[in-house]
XYZ file of C-alpha atoms in Angstrom:
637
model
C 54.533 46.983 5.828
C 54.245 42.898 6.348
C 56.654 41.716 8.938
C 59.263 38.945 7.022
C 61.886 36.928 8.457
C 63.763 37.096 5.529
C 64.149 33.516 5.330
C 65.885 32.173 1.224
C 64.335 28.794 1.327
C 64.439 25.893 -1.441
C 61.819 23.559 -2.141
C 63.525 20.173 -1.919
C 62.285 17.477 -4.129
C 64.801 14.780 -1.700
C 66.946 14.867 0.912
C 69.663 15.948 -1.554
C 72.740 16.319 0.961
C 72.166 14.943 4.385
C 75.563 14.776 5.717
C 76.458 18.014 3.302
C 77.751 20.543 5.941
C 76.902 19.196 9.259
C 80.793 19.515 10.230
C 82.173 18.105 13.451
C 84.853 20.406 15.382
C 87.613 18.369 13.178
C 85.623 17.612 10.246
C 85.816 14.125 8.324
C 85.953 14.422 3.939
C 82.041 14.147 3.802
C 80.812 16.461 6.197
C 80.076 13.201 8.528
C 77.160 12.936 11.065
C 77.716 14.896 14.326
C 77.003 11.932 16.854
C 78.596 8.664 16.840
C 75.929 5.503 15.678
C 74.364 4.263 19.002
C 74.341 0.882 20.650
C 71.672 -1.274 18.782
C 70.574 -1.744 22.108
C 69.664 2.181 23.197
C 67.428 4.687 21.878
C 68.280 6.410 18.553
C 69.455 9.653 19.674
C 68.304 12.989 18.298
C 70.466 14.280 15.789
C 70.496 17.563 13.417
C 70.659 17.156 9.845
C 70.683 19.214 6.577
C 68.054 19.004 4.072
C 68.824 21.872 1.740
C 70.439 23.441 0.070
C 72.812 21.055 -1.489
C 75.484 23.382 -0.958
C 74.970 25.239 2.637
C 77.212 28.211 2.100
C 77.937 31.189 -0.011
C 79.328 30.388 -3.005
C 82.513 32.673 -4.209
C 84.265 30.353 -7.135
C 83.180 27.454 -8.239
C 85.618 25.535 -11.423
C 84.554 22.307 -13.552
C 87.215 19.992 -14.153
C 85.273 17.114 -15.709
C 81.501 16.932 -15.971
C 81.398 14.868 -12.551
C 83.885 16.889 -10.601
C 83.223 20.354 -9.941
C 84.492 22.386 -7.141
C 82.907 24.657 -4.951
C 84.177 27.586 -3.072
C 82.338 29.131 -0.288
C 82.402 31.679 3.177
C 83.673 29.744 6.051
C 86.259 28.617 4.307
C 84.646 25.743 3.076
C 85.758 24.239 -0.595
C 83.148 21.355 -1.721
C 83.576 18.748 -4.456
C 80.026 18.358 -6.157
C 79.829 15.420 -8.921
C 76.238 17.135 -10.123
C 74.200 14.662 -7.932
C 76.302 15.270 -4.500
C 78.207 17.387 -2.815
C 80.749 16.350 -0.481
C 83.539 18.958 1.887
C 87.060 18.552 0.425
C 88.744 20.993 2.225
C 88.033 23.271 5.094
C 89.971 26.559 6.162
C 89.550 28.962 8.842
C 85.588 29.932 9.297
C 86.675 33.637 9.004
C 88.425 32.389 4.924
C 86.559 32.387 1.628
C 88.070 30.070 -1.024
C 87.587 32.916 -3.450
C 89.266 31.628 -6.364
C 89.181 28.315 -8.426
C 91.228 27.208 -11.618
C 91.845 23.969 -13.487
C 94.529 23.578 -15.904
C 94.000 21.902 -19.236
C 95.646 18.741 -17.398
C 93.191 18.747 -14.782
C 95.523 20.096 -12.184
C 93.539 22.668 -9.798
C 94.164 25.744 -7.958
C 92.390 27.191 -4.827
C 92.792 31.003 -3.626
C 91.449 31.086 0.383
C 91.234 34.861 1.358
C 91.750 35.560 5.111
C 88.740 37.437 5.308
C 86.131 39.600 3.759
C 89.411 42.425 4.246
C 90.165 43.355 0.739
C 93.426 43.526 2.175
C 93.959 40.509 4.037
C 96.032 37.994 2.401
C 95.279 34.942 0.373
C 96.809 31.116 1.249
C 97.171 28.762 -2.048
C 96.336 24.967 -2.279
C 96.926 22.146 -5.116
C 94.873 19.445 -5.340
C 96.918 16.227 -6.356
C 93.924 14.023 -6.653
C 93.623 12.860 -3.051
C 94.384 16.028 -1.341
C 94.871 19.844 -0.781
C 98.643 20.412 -1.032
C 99.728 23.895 0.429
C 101.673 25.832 -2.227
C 104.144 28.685 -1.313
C 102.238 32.401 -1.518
C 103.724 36.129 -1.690
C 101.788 37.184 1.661
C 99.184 39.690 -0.100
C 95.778 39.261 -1.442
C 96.017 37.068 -4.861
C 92.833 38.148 -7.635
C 93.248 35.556 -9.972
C 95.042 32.304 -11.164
C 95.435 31.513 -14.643
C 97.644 29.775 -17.044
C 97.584 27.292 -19.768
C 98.752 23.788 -18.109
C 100.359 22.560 -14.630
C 103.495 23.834 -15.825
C 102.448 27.753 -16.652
C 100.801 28.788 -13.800
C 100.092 32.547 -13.072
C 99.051 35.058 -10.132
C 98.356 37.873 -10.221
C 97.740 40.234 -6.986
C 96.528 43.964 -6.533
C 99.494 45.123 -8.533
C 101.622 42.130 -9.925
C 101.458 39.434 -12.207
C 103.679 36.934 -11.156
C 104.761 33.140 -12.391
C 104.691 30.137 -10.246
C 108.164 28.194 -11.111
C 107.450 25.245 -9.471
C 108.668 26.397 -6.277
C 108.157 30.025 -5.749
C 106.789 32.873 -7.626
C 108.714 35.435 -9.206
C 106.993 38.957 -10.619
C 106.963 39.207 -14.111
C 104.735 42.939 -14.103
C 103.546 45.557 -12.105
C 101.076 48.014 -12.852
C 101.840 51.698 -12.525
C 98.215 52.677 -12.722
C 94.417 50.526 -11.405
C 94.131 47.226 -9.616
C 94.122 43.698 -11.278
C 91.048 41.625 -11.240
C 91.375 38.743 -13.683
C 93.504 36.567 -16.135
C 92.692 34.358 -19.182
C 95.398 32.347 -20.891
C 94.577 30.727 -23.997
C 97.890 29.070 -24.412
C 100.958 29.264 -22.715
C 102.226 31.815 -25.098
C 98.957 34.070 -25.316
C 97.383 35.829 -22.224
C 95.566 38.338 -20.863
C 95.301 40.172 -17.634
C 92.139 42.835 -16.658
C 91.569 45.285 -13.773
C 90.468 48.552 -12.644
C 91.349 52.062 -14.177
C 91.399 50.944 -17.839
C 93.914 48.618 -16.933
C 94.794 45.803 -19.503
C 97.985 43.845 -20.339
C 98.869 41.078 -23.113
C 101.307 37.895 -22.608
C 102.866 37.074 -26.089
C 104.858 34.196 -24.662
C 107.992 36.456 -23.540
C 106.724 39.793 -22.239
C 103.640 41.603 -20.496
C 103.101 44.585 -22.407
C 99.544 46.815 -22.118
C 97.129 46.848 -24.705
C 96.595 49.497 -27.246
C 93.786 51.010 -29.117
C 91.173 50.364 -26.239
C 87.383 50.756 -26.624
C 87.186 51.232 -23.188
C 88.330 54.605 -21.328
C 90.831 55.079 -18.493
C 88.017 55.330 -15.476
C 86.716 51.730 -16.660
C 86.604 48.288 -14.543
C 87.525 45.045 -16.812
C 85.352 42.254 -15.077
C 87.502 39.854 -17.175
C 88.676 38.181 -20.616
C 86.936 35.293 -21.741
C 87.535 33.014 -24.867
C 85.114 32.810 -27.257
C 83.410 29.270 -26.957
C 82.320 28.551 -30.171
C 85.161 29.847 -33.032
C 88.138 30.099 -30.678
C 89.309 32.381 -32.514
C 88.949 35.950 -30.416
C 88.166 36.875 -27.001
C 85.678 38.849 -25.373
C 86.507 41.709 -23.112
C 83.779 42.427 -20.409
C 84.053 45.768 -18.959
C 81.938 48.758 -17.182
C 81.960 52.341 -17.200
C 80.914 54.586 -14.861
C 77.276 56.342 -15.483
C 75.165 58.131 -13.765
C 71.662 55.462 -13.821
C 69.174 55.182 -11.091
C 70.033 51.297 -12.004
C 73.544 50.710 -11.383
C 76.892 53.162 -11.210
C 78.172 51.612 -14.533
C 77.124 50.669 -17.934
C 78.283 46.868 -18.589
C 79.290 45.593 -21.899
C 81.959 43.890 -23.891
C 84.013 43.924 -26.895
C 85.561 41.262 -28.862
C 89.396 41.046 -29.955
C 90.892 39.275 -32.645
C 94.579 39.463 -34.515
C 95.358 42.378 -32.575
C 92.269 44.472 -33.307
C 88.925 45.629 -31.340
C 85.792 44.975 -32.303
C 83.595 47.665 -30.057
C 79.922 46.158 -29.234
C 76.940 48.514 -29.057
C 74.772 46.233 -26.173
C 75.134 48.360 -22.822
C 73.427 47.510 -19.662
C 73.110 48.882 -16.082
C 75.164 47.481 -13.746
C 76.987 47.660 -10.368
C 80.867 47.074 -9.841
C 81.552 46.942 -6.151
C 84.244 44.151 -5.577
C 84.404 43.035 -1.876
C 86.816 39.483 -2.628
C 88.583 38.365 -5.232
C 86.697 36.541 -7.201
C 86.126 34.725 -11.214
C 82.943 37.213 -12.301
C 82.995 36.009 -16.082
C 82.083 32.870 -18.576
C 81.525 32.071 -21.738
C 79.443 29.131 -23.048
C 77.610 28.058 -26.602
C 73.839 27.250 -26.865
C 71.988 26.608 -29.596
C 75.150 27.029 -31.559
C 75.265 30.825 -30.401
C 78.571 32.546 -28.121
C 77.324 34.009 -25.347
C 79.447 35.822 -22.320
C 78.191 36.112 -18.955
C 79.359 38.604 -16.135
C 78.051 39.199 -12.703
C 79.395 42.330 -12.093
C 77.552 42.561 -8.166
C 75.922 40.100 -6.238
C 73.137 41.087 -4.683
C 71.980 43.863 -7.017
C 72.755 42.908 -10.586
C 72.329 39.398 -10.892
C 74.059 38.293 -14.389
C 74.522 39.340 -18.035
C 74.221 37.356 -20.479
C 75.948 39.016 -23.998
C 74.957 37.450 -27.533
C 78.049 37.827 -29.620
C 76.325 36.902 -32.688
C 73.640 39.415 -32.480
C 75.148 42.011 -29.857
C 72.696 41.917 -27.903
C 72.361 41.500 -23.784
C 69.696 40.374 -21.423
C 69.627 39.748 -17.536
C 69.475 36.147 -15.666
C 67.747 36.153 -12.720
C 69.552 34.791 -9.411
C 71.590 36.670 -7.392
C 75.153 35.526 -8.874
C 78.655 35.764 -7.551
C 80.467 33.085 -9.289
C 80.201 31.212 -12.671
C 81.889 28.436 -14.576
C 81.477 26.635 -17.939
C 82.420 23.461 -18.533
C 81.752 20.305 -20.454
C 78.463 19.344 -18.874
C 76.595 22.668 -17.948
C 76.944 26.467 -17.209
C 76.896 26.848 -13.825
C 76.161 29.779 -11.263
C 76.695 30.035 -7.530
C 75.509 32.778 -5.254
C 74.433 33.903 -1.814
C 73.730 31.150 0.752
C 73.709 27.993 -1.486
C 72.388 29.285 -4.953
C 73.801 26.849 -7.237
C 71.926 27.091 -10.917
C 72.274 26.000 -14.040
C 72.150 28.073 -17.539
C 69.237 26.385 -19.599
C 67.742 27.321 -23.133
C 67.719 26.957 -26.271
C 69.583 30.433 -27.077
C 68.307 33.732 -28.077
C 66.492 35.910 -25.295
C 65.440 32.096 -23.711
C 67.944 31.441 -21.532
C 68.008 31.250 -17.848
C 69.007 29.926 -14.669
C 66.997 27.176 -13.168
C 67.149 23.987 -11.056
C 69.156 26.183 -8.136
C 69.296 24.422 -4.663
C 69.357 27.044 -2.943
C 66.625 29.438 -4.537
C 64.011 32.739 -4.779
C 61.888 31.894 -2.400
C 61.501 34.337 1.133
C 59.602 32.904 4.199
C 57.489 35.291 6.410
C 56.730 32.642 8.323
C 57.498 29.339 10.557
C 55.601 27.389 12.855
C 55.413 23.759 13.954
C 52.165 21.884 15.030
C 52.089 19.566 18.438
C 52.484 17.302 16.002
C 55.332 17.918 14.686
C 54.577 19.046 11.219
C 56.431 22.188 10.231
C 54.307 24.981 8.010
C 55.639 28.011 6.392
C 54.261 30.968 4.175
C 56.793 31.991 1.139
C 57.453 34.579 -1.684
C 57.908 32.649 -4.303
C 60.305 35.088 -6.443
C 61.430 32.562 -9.161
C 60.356 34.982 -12.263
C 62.369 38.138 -12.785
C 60.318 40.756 -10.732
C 57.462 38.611 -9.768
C 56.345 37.689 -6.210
C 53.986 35.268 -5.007
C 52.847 33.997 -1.839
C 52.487 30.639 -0.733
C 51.905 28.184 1.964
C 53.900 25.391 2.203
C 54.163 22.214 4.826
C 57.242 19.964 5.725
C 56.718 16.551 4.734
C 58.993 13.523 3.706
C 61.682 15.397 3.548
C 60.510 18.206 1.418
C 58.501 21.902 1.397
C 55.359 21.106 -0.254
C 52.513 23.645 -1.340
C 49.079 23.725 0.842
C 46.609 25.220 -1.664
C 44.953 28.034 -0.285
C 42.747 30.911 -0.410
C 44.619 34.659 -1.202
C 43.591 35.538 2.230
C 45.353 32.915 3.508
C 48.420 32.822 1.308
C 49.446 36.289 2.014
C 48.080 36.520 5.138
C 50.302 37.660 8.490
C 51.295 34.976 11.098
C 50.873 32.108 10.863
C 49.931 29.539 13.926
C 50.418 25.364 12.890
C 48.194 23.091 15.600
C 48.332 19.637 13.155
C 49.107 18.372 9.827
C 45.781 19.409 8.837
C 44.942 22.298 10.901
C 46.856 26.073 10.884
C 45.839 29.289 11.334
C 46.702 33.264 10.113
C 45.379 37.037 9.386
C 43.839 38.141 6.327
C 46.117 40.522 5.399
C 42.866 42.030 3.055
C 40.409 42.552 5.986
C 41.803 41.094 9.483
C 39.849 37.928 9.821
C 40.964 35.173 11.074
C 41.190 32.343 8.267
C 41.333 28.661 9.640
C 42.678 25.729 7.744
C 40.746 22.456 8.808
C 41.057 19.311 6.752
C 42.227 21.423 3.645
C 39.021 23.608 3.980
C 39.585 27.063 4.664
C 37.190 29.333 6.596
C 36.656 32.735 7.634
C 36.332 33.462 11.527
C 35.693 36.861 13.285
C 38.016 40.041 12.702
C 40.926 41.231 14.888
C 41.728 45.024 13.858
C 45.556 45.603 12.588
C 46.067 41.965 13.523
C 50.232 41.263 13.296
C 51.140 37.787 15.008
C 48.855 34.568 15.767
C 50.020 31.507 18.202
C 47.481 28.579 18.864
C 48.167 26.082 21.696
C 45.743 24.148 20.338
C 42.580 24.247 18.407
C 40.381 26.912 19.607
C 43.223 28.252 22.414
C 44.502 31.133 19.913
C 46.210 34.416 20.743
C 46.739 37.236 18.718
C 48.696 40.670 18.615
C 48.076 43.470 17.171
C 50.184 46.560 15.776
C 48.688 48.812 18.373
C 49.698 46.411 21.122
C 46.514 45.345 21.327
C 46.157 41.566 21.999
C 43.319 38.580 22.399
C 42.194 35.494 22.791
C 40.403 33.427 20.169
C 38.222 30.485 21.062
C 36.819 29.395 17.696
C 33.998 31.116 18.484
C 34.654 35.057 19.435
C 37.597 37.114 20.266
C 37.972 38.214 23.625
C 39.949 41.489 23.439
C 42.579 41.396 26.755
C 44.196 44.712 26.115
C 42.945 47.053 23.221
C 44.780 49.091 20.911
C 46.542 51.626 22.875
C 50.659 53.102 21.958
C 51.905 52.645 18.181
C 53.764 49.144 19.516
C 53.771 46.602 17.395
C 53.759 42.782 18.724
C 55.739 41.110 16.719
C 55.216 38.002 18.533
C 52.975 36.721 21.028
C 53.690 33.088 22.962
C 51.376 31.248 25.373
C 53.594 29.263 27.975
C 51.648 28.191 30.444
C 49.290 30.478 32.602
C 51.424 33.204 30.886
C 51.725 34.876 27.556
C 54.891 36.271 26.381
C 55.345 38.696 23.935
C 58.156 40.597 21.919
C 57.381 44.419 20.980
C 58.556 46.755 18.870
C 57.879 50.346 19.006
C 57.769 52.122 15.510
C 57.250 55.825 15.844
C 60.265 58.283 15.732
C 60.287 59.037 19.409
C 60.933 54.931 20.546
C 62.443 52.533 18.337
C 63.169 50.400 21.315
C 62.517 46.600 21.431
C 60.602 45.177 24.609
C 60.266 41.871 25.747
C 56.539 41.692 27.775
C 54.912 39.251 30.436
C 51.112 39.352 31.118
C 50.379 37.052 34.030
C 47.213 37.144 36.005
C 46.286 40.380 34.487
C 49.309 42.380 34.962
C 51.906 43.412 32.260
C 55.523 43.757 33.122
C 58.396 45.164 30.525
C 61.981 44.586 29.913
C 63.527 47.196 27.412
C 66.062 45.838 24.596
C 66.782 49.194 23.404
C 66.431 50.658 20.072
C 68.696 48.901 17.314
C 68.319 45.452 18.510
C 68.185 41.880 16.199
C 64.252 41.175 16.671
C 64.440 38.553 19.722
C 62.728 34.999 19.751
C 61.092 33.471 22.618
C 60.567 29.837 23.673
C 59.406 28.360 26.815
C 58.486 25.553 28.792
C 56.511 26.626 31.894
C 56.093 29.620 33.564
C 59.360 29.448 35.489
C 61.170 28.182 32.093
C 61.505 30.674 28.978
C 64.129 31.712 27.079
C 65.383 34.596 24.892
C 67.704 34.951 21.783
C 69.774 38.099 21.673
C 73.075 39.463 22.193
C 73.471 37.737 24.737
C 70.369 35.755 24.861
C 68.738 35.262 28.385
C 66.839 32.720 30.278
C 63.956 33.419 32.878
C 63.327 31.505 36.120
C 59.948 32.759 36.844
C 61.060 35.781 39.238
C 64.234 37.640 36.590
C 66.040 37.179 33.526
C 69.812 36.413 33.478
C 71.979 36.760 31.030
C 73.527 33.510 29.403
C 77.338 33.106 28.205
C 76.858 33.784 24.013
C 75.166 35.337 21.432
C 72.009 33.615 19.338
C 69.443 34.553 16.878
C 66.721 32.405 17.716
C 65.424 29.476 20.118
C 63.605 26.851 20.755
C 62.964 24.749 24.338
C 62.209 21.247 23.743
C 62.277 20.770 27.998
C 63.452 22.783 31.026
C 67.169 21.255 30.374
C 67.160 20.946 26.407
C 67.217 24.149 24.495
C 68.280 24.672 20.866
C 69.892 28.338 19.882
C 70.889 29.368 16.914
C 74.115 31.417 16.219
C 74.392 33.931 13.108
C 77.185 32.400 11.639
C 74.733 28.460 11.021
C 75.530 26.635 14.102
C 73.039 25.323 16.456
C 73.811 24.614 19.839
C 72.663 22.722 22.702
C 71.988 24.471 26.194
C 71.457 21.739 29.221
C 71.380 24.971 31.966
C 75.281 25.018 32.045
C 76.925 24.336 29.100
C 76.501 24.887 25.469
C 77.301 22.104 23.441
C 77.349 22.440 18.884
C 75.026 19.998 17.631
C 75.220 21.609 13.957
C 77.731 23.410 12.197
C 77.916 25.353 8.867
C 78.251 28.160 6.963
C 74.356 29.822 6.551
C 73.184 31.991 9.292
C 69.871 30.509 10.722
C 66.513 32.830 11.366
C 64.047 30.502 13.139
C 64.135 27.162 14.884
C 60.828 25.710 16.076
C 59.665 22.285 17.125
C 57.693 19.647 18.831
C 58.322 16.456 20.591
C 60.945 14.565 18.537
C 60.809 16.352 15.549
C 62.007 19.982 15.223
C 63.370 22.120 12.076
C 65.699 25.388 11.979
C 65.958 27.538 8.038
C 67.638 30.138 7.136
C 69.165 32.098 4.099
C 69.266 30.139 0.859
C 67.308 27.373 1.096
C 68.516 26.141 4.508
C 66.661 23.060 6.141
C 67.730 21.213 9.115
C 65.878 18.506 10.366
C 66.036 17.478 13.843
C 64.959 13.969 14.529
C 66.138 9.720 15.608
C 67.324 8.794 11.779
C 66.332 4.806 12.110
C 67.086 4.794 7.900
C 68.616 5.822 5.122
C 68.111 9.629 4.946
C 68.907 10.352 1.033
């Protein structure tokens, strides 16, 4: 089992979004920098700043109303305004909300649902956009689904168990459902609509009345993702549904059925699928390519992916990404996911098409480290193809994750330990030797048994830890063993600081789970329990009398104990004894002086690992997420 941080990370080809998400307490249109410009006269101060992805949150609705102005709906209740180059913030709720649901009318006129919470129950607050800004619009007080309708003028809702019409001023129910839960609407005109939800349930407008739908393909235990017109004739709509099965792969069986004149047309393609539903949100699309109808669902997140249905030929195949949230439009297909996944549909039709060109993408990172330098390397899964994985090293520079070709010993290898932009080192994960990077030649150095984590000072100054808690010292030369394989503890990560080397250890039998933080100074070891269940901690330091933990709450050490700080973080980094970076789980980083904790960055992505040197630092996290610290003395995109 390889230790991972877990970390989604994008390969940037520019500094797409620099001011994207960096959001002040009160936040400006564009995100804005945190820190005002300095005095031409002083020193450019240090300043956080996003890299990727272009969109730094989860994405739960996204809508296109022209090919340059599509909007984005994310966790912490954050709504962007992307014109497929940029993306800019154009509204920001609560950071507990999720703008869940997007519509445009036919007149351009759009709709934003902001759920409360990730509560299925809490309620949902609606927003207009009148060109300039987000107007608040009058809601019923309970969760909201979907919003529909034909124009600006026929607007619907429709909640749990209600479809209700917006008159301008209020809304006023127009159906409730005796049986299952709505989950979508369609309108193709303002006197022909459809709504869709759980249990079977289905219901038609016919410009006066709601009335439910007869002669179903579908039985009464089925979940209707949604309705979608058909994008090519225009003629009939597509009904995208699941029913439960017992599979290995999913707890339904997705597919569709087409309607037209008041009659069914039942398909035969069937695919796994999951259907859990934890916000309101659009699942469902339609779009033409290579002059072929296709429908698209994404019936779960983080399991499923998307669908993609051929009409024409009945037929289904699965897009890779992890999708929540698609839209069609004039330009492109789009798809938005987990922690800045923003995609496009690309093909030429048939079993060819896929998403590509996401911002946010497939790629894991086991590992982060930043030379004296300053130059950040990283080792990733590359997990772009459907099932594949591949491992990679990869180095910060201008502004981008670029690849460092490799041996396989290195490229899979465990821990990895940067000491300049042209030196690095790791663990053959095939035989235990240490594999050194020097001027882009690779070579193979001595063995250290069940070798887990590597940290280098400097060239030749190496430590290592082992899964045994064993740990050493490498010179370039030999390993000297300082403790040897003893208890089934694994060192997850080892830390030089001074005459003193840290480490963080994790038991792994049955009988102790527990997490231990442990200083070895002048030949003595000394423990400090975590106890079992415990978010791995990180540890930075300056000196001997100046280290720091994450945790909950994370902890600083003044050479004799630790004490326990004011807040929560997931990682650090010490740049000095009275400048230390945390990271929270929500995305922020924030600034510890020894008293006070100040935010230097704010968004939406939880962060995994911060590490730096001198004047140049970088913190990533889920989906792509890249924030540079640095003194910006240029343009930065």
């Amino acid at each position: 089992m390889r230790r991972a941080l877990g970390l989604l990370l994008a390969i940037a080809a520019c500094d797409t979004s620099v001011r994207v998400g960096e959001l002040h307490e009160e936040p400006p249109a564009d995100g804005g920098p945190l820190l005002p410009q300095p005095d031409a006269s002083t020193e450019l101060p240090l300043t956080w700043r996003l890299r990727t992805p272009l969109v730094p949150c989860t994405i739960y609705s996204m809508v296109e109303v022209r090919a340059d102005q599509i909007f984005i709906g994310c966790a912490g209740g954050l709504l962007y305004r992307f014109d497929s180059v940029h993306a800019t913030v154009s509204y920001t709720a609560s950071e507990d909300a999720i703008v869940s649901l997007l519509w445009a009318s036919s007149d351009h006129e759009v709709w934003a649902g902001i759920q409360a919470s990730y509560d299925e129950k809490s309620p949902t607050e609606l927003r207009r956009f009148d060109g300039t800004k987000w107007q608040p619009v009058p809601s019923p007080g309970s969760r909201i689904v979907a919003i529909a309708g034909a124009d600006a003028k026929n607007v619907w809702i429709a909640t749990d168990d209600r479809i209700m019409r917006f008159d301008g001023t209020s809304f006023t129910t127009a159906y409730t459902a005796t049986s299952g839960a709505f989950r979508s609407c369609t309108f193709a005109s303002k006197d022909q609509g459809w709504c869709t939800g759980t249990n079977g349930l289905a219901i038609e407008w016919d410009g006066a009345a709601w009335t439910p739908m007869a002669s179903v393909p579908w039985s009464s235990k089925a979940e209707l993702f949604g309705v979608e017109l058909d994008p090519t004739l225009g003629k009939s709509v597509h009904f995208l549904y699941g029913e439960p099965a017992a599979s290995s792969n999913g707890d339904h069986a997705c597919r569709f059925a087409s309607y037209a004149a008041g009659t069914f047309t039942p398909r035969t393609a069937t695919i796994p699928c999951f259907t859990d539903f934890d916000v309101a949100r659009r699942r469902t699309g339609s779009v033409s390519v290579g002059l072929r109808s296709y429908v698209l669902v994404a019936p779960e997140a983080q399991y499923g992916g998307a669908f993609a249905f051929d009409v024409a030929s009945d037929t289904v195949q699965p897009l890779c990404g992890p999708v929540i949230a698609v839209t069609s439009g004039q330009a492109n297909t789009r798809a938005g996911g987990p922690y800045g996944f923003l995609a496009t549909l690309v093909g030429s039709g048939g079993g060819g098409l896929a998403f590509t060109g996401a911002n946010g993408s497939n790629l894991d990172f086991d590992d982060l480290s930043v030379a004296e330098d300053g130059t950040a390397w990283a080792r990733v899964q590359d997990r772009t193809a459907c099932g594949s994985v591949s491992d990679q090293l990869v180095r910060f520079e201008g502004a981008q994750w670029n690849p460092v070709p490799a041996p396989q010993a290195a490229l899979s290898g465990r821990g990895l330990a940067a000491v300049a932009n042209d030196r690095a080192y790791t663990i053959s994960l095939f035989d235990d030797a240490i594999v050194e990077s020097v001027a882009g030649d690779w070579h193979t150095g001595p063995k250290f048994e069940n070798g887990w984590s590597i940290f280098a000072k400097k060239a030749n100054d190496v430590w290592l830890g082992g899964t045994n808690e064993s740990f050493g010292h490498y010179d370039g030369t030999r390993i000297e063993i300082v403790q040897p394989a003893g208890r089934q503890r694994q060192i997850e990560q080892i830390l030089a600081v001074g005459s003193d080397v840290w480490m963080n250890v994790q038991g792994v039998t049955q009988g102790d789970t527990d997490q231990r933080i442990v200083r070895f100074s002048n030949g003595t070891s000394t423990e400090w329990s975590l106890g079992s269940g415990y978010a791995r901690a990180i540890i930075s330091g300056v000196d001997e009398s100046h280290v720091w933990r994450s945790g909950t709450p994370a902890a600083a050490w003044d050479g004799k104990i630790w004490k326990d700080l004011s807040f929560d973080a997931s990682a650090v980094w010490a740049r000095a004894a009275n400048e230390i970076y945390f990271t929270t789980g929500r995305g922020d980083i924030m600034r510890w002086d020894g008293k006070r904790a100040d935010r230097v960055y704010h968004g939406a992505v939880p962060f995994r690992a911060i590490m730096g040197a001198g004047d140049h630092a970088v913190a990533v996290g889920w989906g792509g997420l890249t924030v540079e610290m640095r003194r910006w003395d240029g343009p930065t995109n």
